[in-house]
Coordinates of N, CA and C and ligand atoms in Angstrom, one line a residue:
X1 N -119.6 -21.2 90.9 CA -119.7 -22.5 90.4 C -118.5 -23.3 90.9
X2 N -118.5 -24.6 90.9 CA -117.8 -25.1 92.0 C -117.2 -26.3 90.7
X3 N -115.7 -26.2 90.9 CA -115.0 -27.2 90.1 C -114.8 -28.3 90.8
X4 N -114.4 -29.6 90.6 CA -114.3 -30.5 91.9 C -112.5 -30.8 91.3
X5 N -111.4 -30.8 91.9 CA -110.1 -30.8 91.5 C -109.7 -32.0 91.0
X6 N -110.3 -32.8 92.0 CA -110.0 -34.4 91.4 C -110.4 -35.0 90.3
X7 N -111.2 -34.3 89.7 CA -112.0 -34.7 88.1 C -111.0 -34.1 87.0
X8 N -110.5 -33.0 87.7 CA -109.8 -32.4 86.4 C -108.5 -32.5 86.1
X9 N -107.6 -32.3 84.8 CA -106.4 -32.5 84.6 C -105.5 -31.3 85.0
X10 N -104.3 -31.5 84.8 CA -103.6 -30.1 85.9 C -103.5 -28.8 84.6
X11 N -103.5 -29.1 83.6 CA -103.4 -27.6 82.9 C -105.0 -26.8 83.3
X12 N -105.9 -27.7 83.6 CA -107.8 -27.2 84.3 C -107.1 -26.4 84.9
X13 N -106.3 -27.3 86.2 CA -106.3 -26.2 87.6 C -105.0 -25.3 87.7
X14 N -104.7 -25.5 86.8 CA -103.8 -24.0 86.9 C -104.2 -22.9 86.0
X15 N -105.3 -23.5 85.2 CA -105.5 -22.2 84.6 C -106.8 -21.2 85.8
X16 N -107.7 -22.6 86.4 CA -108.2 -22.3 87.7 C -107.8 -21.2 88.3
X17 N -106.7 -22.1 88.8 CA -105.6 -21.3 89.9 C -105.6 -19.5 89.3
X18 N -105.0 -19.3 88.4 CA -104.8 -18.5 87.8 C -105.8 -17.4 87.5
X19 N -107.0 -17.8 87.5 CA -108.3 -17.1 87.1 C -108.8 -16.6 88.6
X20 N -107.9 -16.7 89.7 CA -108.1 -16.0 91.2 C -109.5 -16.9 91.6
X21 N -109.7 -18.0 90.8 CA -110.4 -19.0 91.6 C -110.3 -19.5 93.1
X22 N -111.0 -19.3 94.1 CA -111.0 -19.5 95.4 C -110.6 -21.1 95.4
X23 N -109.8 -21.7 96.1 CA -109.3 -22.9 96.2 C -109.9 -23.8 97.5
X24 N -110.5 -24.5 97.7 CA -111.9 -24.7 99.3 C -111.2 -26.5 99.6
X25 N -110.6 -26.3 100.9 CA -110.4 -28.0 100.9 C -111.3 -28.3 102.4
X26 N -112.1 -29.0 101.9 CA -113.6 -29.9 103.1 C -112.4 -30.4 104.3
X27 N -113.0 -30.7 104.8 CA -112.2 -31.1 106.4 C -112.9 -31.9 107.4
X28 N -113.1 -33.1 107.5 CA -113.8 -33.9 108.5 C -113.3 -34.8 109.2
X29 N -113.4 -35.9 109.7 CA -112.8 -37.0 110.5 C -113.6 -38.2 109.7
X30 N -113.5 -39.2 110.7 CA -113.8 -40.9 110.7 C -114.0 -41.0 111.9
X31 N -115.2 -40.7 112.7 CA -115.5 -41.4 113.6 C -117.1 -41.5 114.3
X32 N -117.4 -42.3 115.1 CA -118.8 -42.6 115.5 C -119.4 -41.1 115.9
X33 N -120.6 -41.5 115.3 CA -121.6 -40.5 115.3 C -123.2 -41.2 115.9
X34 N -123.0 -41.4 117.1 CA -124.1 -41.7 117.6 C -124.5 -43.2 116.6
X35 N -125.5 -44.1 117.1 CA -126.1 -45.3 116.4 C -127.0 -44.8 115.0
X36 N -126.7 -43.7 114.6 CA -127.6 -43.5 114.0 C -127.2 -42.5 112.3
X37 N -125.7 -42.9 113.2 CA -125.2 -41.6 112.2 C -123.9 -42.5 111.3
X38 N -123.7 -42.4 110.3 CA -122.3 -42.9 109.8 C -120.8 -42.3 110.2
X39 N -120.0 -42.5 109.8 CA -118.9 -42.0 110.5 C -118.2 -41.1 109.9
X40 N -118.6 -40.8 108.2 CA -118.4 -39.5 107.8 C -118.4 -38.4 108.3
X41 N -119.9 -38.4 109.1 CA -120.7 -37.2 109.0 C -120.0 -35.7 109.2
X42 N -118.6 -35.4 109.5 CA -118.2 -34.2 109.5 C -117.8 -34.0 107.7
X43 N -117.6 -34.9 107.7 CA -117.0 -34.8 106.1 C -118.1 -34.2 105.2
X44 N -119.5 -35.3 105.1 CA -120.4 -34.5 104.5 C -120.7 -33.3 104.5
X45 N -120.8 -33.0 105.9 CA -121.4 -31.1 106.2 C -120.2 -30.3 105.3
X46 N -118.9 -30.8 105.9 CA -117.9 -29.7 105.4 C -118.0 -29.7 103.3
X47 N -118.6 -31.1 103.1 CA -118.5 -31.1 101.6 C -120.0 -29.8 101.1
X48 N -120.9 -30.4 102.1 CA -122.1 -29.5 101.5 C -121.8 -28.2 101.6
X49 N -121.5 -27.4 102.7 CA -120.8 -26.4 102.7 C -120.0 -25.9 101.6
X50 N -119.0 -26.6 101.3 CA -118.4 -26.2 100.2 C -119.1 -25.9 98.8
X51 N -120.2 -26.8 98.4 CA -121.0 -26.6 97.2 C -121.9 -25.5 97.6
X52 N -122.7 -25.0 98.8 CA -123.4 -24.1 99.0 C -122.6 -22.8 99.0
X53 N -121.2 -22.6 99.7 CA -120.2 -21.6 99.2 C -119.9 -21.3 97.3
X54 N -120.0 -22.3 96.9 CA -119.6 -22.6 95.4 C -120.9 -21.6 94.7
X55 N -122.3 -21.2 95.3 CA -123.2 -21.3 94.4 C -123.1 -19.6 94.3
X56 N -122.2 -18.5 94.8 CA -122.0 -17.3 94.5 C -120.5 -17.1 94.2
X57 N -120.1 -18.1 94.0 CA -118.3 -17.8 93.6 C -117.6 -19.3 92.7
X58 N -116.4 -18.6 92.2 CA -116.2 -19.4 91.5 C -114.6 -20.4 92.3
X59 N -115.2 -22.0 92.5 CA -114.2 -22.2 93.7 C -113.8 -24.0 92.7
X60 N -112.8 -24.1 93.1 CA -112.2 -25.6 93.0 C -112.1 -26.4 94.3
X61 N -112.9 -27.3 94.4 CA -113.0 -28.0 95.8 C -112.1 -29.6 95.8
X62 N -111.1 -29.3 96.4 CA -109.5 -30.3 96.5 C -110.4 -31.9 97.2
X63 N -109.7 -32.3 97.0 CA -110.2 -34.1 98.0 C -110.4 -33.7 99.2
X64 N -111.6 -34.2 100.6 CA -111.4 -34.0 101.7 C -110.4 -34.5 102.4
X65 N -109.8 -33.7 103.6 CA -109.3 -34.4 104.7 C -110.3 -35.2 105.7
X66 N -110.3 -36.9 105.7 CA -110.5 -37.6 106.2 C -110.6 -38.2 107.3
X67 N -109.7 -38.0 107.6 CA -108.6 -38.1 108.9 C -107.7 -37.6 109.6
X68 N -108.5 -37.0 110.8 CA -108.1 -36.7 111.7 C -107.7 -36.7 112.9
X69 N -107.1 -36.1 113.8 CA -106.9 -36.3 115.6 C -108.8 -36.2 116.1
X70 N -109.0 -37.2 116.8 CA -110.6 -37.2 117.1 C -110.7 -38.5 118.7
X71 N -109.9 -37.9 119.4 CA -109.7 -38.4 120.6 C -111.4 -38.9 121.2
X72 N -111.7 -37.9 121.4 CA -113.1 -38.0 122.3 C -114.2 -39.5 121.1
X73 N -113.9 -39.6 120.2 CA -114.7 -40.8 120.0 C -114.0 -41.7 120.1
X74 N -112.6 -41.8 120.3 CA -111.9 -43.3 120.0 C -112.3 -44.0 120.6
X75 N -113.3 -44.6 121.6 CA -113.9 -45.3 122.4 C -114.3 -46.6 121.5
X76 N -114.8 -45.9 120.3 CA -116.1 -46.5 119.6 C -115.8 -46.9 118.3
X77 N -116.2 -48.0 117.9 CA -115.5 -48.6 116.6 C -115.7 -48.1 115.5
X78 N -114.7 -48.0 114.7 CA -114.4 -47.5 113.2 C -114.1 -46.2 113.8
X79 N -113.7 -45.4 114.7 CA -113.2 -44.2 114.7 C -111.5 -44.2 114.5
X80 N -110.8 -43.8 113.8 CA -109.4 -43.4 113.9 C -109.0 -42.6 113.9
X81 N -108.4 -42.3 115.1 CA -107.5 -40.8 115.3 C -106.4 -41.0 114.7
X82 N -105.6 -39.8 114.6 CA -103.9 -39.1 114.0 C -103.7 -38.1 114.9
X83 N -102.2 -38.6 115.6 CA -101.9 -37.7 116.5 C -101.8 -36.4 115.9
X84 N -101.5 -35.1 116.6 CA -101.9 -34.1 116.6 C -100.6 -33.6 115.5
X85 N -99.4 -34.0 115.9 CA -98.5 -33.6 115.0 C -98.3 -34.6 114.0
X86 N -99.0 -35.3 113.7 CA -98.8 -35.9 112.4 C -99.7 -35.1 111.4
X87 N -101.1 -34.6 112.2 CA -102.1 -34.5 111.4 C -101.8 -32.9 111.0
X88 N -101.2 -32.5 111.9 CA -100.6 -31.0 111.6 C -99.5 -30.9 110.5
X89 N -98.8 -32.2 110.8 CA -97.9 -32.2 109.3 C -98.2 -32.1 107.9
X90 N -99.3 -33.0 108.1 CA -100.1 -33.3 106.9 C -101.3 -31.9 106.1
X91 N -101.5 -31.5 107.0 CA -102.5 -30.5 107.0 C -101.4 -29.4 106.0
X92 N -100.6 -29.0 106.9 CA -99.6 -28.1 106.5 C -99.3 -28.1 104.7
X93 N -98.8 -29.9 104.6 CA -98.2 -30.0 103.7 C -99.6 -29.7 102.7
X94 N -100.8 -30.1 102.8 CA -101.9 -30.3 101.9 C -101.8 -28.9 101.3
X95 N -102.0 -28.2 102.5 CA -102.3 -26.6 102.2 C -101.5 -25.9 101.1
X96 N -99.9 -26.3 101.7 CA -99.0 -25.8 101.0 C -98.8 -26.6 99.1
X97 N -99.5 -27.5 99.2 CA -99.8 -28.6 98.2 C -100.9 -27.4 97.1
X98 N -101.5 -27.4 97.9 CA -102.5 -26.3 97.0 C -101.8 -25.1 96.6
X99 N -101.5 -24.7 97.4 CA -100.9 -22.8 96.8 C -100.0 -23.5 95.8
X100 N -99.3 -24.5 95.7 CA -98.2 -24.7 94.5 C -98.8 -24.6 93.1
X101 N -100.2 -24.6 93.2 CA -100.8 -24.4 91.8 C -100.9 -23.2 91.5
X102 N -100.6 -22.3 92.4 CA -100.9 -21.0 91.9 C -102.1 -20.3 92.6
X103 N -103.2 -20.9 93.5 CA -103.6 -19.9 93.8 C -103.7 -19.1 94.8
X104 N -104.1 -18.1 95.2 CA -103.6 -17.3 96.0 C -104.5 -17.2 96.9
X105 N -105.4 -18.2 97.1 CA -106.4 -18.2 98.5 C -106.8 -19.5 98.5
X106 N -107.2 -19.9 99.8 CA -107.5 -21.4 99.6 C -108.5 -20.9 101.4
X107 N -109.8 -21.8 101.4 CA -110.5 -21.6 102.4 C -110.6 -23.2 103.0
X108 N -110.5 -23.2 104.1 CA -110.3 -24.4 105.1 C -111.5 -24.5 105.3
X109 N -112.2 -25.6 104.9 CA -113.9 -25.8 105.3 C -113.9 -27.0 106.3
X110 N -113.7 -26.9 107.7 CA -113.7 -27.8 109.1 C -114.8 -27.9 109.6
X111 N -115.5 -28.9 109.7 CA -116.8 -29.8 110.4 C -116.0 -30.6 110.8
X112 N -115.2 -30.4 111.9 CA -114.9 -32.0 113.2 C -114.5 -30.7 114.3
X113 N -115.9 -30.6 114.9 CA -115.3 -29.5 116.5 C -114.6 -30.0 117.3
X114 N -113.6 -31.1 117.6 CA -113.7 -31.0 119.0 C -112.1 -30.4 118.5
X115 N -112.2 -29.4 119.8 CA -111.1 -28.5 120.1 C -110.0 -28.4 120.1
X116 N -109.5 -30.2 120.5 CA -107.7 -30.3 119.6 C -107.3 -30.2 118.5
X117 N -108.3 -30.8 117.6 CA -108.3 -30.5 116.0 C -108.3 -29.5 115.3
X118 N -109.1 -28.5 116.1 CA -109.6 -27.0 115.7 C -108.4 -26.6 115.8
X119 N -107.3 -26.6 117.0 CA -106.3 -26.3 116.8 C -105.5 -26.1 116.1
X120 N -105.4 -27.4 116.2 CA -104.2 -28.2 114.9 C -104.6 -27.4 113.6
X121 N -106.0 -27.4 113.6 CA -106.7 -26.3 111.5 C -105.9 -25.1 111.7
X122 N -106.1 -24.5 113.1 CA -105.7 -23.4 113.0 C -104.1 -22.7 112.5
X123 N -103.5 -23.9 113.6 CA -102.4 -23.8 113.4 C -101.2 -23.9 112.4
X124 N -101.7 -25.4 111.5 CA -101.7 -25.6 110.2 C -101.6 -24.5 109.7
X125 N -102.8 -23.9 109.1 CA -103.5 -22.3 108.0 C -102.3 -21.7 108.4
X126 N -102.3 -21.4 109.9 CA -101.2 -20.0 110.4 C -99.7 -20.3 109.4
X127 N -99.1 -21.6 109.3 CA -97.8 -22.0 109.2 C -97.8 -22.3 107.5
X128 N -99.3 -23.0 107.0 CA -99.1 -22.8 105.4 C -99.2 -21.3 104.5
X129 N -99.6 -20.1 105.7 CA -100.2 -19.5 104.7 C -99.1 -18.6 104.7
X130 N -98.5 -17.1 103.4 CA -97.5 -16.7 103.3 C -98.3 -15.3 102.9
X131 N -97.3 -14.0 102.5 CA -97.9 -12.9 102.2 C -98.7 -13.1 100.6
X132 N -98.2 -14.0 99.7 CA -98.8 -14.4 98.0 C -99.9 -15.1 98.5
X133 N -100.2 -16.0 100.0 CA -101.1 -17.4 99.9 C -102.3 -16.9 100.9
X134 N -103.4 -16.7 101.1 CA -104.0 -16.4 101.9 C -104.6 -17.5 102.1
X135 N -104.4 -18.4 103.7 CA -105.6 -19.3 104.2 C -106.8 -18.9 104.9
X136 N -107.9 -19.0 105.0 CA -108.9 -18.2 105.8 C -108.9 -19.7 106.5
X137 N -109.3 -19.5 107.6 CA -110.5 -20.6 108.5 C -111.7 -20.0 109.3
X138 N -112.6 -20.2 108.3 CA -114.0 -19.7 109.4 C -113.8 -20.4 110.3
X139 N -114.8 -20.1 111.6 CA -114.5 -21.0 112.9 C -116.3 -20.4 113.4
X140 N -116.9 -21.0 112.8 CA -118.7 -20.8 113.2 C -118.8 -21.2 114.6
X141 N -117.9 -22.0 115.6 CA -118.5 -21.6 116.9 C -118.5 -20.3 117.7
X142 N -117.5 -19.7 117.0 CA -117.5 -18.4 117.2 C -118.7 -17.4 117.1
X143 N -118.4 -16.4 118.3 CA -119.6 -15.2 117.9 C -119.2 -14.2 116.7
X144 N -120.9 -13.9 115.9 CA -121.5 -14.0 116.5 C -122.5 -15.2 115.7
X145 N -122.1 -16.3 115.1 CA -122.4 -17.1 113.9 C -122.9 -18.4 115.3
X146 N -122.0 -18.9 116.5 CA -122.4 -20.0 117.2 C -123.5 -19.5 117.8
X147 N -123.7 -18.7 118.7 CA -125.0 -18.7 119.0 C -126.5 -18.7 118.3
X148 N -126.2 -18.1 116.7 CA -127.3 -18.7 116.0 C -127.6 -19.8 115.5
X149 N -126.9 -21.1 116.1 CA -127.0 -22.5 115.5 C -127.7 -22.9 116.6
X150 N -128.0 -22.4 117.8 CA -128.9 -23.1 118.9 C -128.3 -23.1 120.3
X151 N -129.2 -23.3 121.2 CA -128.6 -23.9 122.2 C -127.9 -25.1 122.5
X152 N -128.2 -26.0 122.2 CA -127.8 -27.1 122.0 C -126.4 -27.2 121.3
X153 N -126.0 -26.5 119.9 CA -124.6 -26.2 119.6 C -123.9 -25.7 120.6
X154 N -124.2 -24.4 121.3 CA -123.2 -23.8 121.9 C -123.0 -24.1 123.6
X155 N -123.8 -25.7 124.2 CA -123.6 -25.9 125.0 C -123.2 -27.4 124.9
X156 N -122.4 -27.5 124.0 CA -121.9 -29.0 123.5 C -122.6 -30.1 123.4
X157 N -123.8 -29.8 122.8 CA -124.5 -31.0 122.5 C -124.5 -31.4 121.3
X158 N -123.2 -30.3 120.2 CA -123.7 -30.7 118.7 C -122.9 -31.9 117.8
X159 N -122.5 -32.8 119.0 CA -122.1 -34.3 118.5 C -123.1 -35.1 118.4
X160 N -123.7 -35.4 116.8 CA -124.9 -36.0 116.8 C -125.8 -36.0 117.0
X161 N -126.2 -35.2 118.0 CA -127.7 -34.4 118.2 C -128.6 -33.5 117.1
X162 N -129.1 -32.9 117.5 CA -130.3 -32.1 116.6 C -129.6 -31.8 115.6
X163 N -128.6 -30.9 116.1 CA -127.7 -29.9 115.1 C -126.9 -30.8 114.0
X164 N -126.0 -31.7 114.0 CA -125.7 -32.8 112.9 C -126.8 -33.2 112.4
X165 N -127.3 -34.2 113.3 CA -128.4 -34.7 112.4 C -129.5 -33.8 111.0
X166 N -129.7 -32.9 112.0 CA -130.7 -32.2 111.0 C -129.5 -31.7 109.2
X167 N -128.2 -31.2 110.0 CA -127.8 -30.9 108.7 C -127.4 -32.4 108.2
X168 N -127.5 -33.1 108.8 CA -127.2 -34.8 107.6 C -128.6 -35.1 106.8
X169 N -129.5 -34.8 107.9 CA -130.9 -34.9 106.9 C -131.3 -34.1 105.7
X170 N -130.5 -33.1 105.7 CA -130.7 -31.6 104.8 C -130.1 -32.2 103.6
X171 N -128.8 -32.6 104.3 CA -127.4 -32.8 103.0 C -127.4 -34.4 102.4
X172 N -127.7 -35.6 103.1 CA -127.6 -36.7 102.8 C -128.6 -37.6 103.7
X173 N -129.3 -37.4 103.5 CA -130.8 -38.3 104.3 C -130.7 -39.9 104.1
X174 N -130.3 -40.2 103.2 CA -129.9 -41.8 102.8 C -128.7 -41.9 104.2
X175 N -128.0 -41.8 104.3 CA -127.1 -42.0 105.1 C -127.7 -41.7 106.6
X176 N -128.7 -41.4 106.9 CA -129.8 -41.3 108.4 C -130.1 -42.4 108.6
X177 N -130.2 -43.4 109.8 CA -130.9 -44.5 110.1 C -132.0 -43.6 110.8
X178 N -132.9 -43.6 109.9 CA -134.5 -43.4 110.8 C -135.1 -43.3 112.2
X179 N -135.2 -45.0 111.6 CA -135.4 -46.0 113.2 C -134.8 -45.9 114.2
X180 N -133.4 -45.6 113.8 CA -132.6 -45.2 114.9 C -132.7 -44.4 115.6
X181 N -132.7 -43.0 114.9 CA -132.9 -41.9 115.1 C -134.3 -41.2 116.3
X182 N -135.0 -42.4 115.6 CA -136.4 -41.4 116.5 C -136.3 -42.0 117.3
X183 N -135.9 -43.0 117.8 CA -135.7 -44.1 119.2 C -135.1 -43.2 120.1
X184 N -134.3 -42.6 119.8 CA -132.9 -42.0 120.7 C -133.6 -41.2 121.7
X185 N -133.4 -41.2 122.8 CA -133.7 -40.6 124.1 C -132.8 -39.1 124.3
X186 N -133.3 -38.0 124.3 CA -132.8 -36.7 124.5 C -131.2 -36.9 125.4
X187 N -130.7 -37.0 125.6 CA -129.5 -36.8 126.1 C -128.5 -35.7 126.3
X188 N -129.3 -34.5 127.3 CA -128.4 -33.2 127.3 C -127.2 -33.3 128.7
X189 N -126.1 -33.1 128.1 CA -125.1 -33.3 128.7 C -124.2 -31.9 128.0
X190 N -123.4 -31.2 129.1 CA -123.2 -29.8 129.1 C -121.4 -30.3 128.7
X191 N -121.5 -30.3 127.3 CA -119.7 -31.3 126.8 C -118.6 -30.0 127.8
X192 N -118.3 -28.8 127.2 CA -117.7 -28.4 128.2 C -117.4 -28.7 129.8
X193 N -118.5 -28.3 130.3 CA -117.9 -28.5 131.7 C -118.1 -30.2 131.9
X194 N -117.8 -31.0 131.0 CA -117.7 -32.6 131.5 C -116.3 -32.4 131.2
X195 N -115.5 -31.5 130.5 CA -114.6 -31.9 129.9 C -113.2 -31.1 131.0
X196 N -114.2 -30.1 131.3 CA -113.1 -29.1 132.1 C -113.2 -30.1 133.3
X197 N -114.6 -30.9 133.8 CA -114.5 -31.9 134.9 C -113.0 -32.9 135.0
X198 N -113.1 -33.3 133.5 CA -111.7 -34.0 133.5 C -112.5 -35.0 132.5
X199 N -113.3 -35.1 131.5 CA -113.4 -36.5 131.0 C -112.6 -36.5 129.7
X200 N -112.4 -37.1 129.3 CA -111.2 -37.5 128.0 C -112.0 -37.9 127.2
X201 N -113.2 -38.6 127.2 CA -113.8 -38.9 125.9 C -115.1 -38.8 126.0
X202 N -115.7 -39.2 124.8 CA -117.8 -39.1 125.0 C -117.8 -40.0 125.9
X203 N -117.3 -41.2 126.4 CA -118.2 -42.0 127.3 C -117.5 -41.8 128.8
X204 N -117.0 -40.9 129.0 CA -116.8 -40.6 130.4 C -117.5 -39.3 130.2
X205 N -117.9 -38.6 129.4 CA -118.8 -37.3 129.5 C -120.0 -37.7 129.9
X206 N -120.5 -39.2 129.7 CA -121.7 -39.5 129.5 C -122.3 -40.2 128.6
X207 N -121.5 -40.0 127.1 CA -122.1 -40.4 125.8 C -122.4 -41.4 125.9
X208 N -123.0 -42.9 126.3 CA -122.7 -44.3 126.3 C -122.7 -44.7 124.7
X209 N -123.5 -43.7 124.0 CA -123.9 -44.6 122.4 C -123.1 -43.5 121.9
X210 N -122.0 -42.2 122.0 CA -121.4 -41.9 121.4 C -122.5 -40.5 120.6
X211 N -123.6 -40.0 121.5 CA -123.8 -39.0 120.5 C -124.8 -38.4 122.0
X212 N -124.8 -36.9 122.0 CA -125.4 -36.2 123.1 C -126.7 -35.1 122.1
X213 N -127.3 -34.0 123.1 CA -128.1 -33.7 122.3 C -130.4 -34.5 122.2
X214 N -130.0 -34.0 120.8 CA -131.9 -34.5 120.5 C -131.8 -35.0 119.2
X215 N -131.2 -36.1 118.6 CA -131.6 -36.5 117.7 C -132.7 -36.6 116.9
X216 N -133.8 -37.0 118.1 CA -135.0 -37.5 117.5 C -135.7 -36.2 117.1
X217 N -135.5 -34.6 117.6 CA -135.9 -33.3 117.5 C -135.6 -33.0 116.1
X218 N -134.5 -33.7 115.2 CA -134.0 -33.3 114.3 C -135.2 -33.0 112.7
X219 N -134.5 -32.4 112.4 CA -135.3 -32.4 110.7 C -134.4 -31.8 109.9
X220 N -134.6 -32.0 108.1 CA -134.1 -31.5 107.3 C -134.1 -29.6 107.2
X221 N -135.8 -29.5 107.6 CA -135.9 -28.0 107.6 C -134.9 -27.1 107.9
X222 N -134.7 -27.6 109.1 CA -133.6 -27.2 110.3 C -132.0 -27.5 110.0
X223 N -131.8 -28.6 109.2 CA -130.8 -28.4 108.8 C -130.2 -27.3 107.6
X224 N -131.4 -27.2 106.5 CA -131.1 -26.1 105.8 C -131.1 -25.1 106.4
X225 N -131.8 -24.7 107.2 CA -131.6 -23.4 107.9 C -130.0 -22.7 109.0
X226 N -129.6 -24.3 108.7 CA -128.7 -23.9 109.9 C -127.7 -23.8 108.3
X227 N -127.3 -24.8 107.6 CA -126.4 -24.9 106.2 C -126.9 -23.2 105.7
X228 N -127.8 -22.5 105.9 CA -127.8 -20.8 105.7 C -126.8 -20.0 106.4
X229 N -126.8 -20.3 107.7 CA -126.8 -19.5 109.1 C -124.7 -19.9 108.8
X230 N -124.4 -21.3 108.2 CA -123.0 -21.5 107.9 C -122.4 -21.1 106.9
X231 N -123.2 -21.2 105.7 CA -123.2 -20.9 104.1 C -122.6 -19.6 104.6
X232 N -123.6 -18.4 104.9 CA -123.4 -16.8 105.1 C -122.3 -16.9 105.8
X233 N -121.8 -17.5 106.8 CA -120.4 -17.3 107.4 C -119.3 -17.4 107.5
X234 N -119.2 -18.7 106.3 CA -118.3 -19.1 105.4 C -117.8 -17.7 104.4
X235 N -118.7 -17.4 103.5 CA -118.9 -16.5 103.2 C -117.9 -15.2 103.2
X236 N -118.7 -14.7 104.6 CA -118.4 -13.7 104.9 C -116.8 -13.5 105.5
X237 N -116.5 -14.7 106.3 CA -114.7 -14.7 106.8 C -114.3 -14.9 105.3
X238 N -114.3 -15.4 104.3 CA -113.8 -15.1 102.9 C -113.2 -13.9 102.3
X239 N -114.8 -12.8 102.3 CA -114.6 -12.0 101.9 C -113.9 -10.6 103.0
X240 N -114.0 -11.3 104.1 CA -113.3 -10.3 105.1 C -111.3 -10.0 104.7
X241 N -111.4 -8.9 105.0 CA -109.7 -8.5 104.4 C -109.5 -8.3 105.5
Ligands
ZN301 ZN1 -119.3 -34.4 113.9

């Protein structure tokens, strides 16, 4: 069952804390997600995530992180990045924010791939966590959990393409522009090697509208199935010792 932190008063979450309640803080950005997409959308996944983890354990889910370092969209309006060591400070401090209540595990739930950030989560967890505090960070592009989200995920197409979209359709379909969506012309672009090429952002990789991939391939179905394929491996780095 899933407590939400912000709703509750602090003698809730310490008694929470205290009850070896799993502690889960969402993790996303602010920035463009293709014409089709809003600018949450890492934030949603990571929130849905969190309530689909919630539905076999008993967890308190903290406010999301909103903002982050997210270079590769700053092209495109309403995206804002935070440098890497600011957002690393912050991270740090959040995490360490949480253990002060007492509990003794807290799981990093991150939806914003691109790779400096991933970093930064990493590195963060490594520097908040202590021998009383355990941070986990699943990392699903990893094997052997990335290869089951598609091709398209693990050949950098999963900014806004099939793979978002379908889990935005799954998780918050109101927030889908339709019209949008089925207009969009397939756009497979290989983000890696654009990136090892040298591009610095989606529109030197190619992106011109800021999102790569098959939008229009998308569906809800597909998104639940993949919200399974993340749910279980969320999960499972949890329960790994
Ligand atoms: Zn995203």
């Amino acid at each position: 069952m899933k407590h939400l932190a912000a709703h509750l008063p602090w003698p809730r979450i310490k008694a929470l804390a205290h009850s070896n309640a799993w502690a889960l803080l969402p993790i996303g950005s602010t920035e463009a997600h293709g014409p089709h997409l809003p600018l949450n959308v890492d934030v949603v996944i990571a929130q849905e995530v969190c309530s689909r983890v919630s539905s076999s354990l008993e967890t308190v889910e903290f406010p999301p992180v909103t903002y982050s370092l997210t270079d590769f969209a700053a092209p495109f309006a309403g995206t804002v990045s935070v440098p890497a060591e600011t957002a690393k400070a912050m991270l740090v401090a959040i995490i360490r924010g949480i253990g002060h209540a007492g509990f003794t595990q807290v799981c990093v739930v991150n939806h914003h791939l691109e790779p400096a950030h991933f970093k930064v989560v990493h590195a963060a967890a490594l520097e908040a966590s202590s021998p009383s505090f355990r941070v986990v960070v699943p990392d699903h592009r990893r094997k052997p959990t990335g290869p089951l989200l598609g091709d398209e995920f693990m050949h950098g197409g999963s900014h806004a393409g099939a793979y978002e979209t379908s889990l935005m359709l799954a998780a918050a379909p109101h927030l889908v522009d339709e019209d949008a969506r089925r207009a969009l012309p397939s756009l497979s672009v290989d983000l890696p090697a654009a990136i090892k090429a040298g591009a610095t952002n989606f529109l030197e990789a190619g992106g011109a509208d800021a999102y790569f991939g098959a939008p229009a391939a998308a569906s809800a179905e597909e998104g639940n199935r993949l919200f399974d394929i993340i749910t279980a491996a969320t999960l499972d780095a949890m329960r790994r010792r």
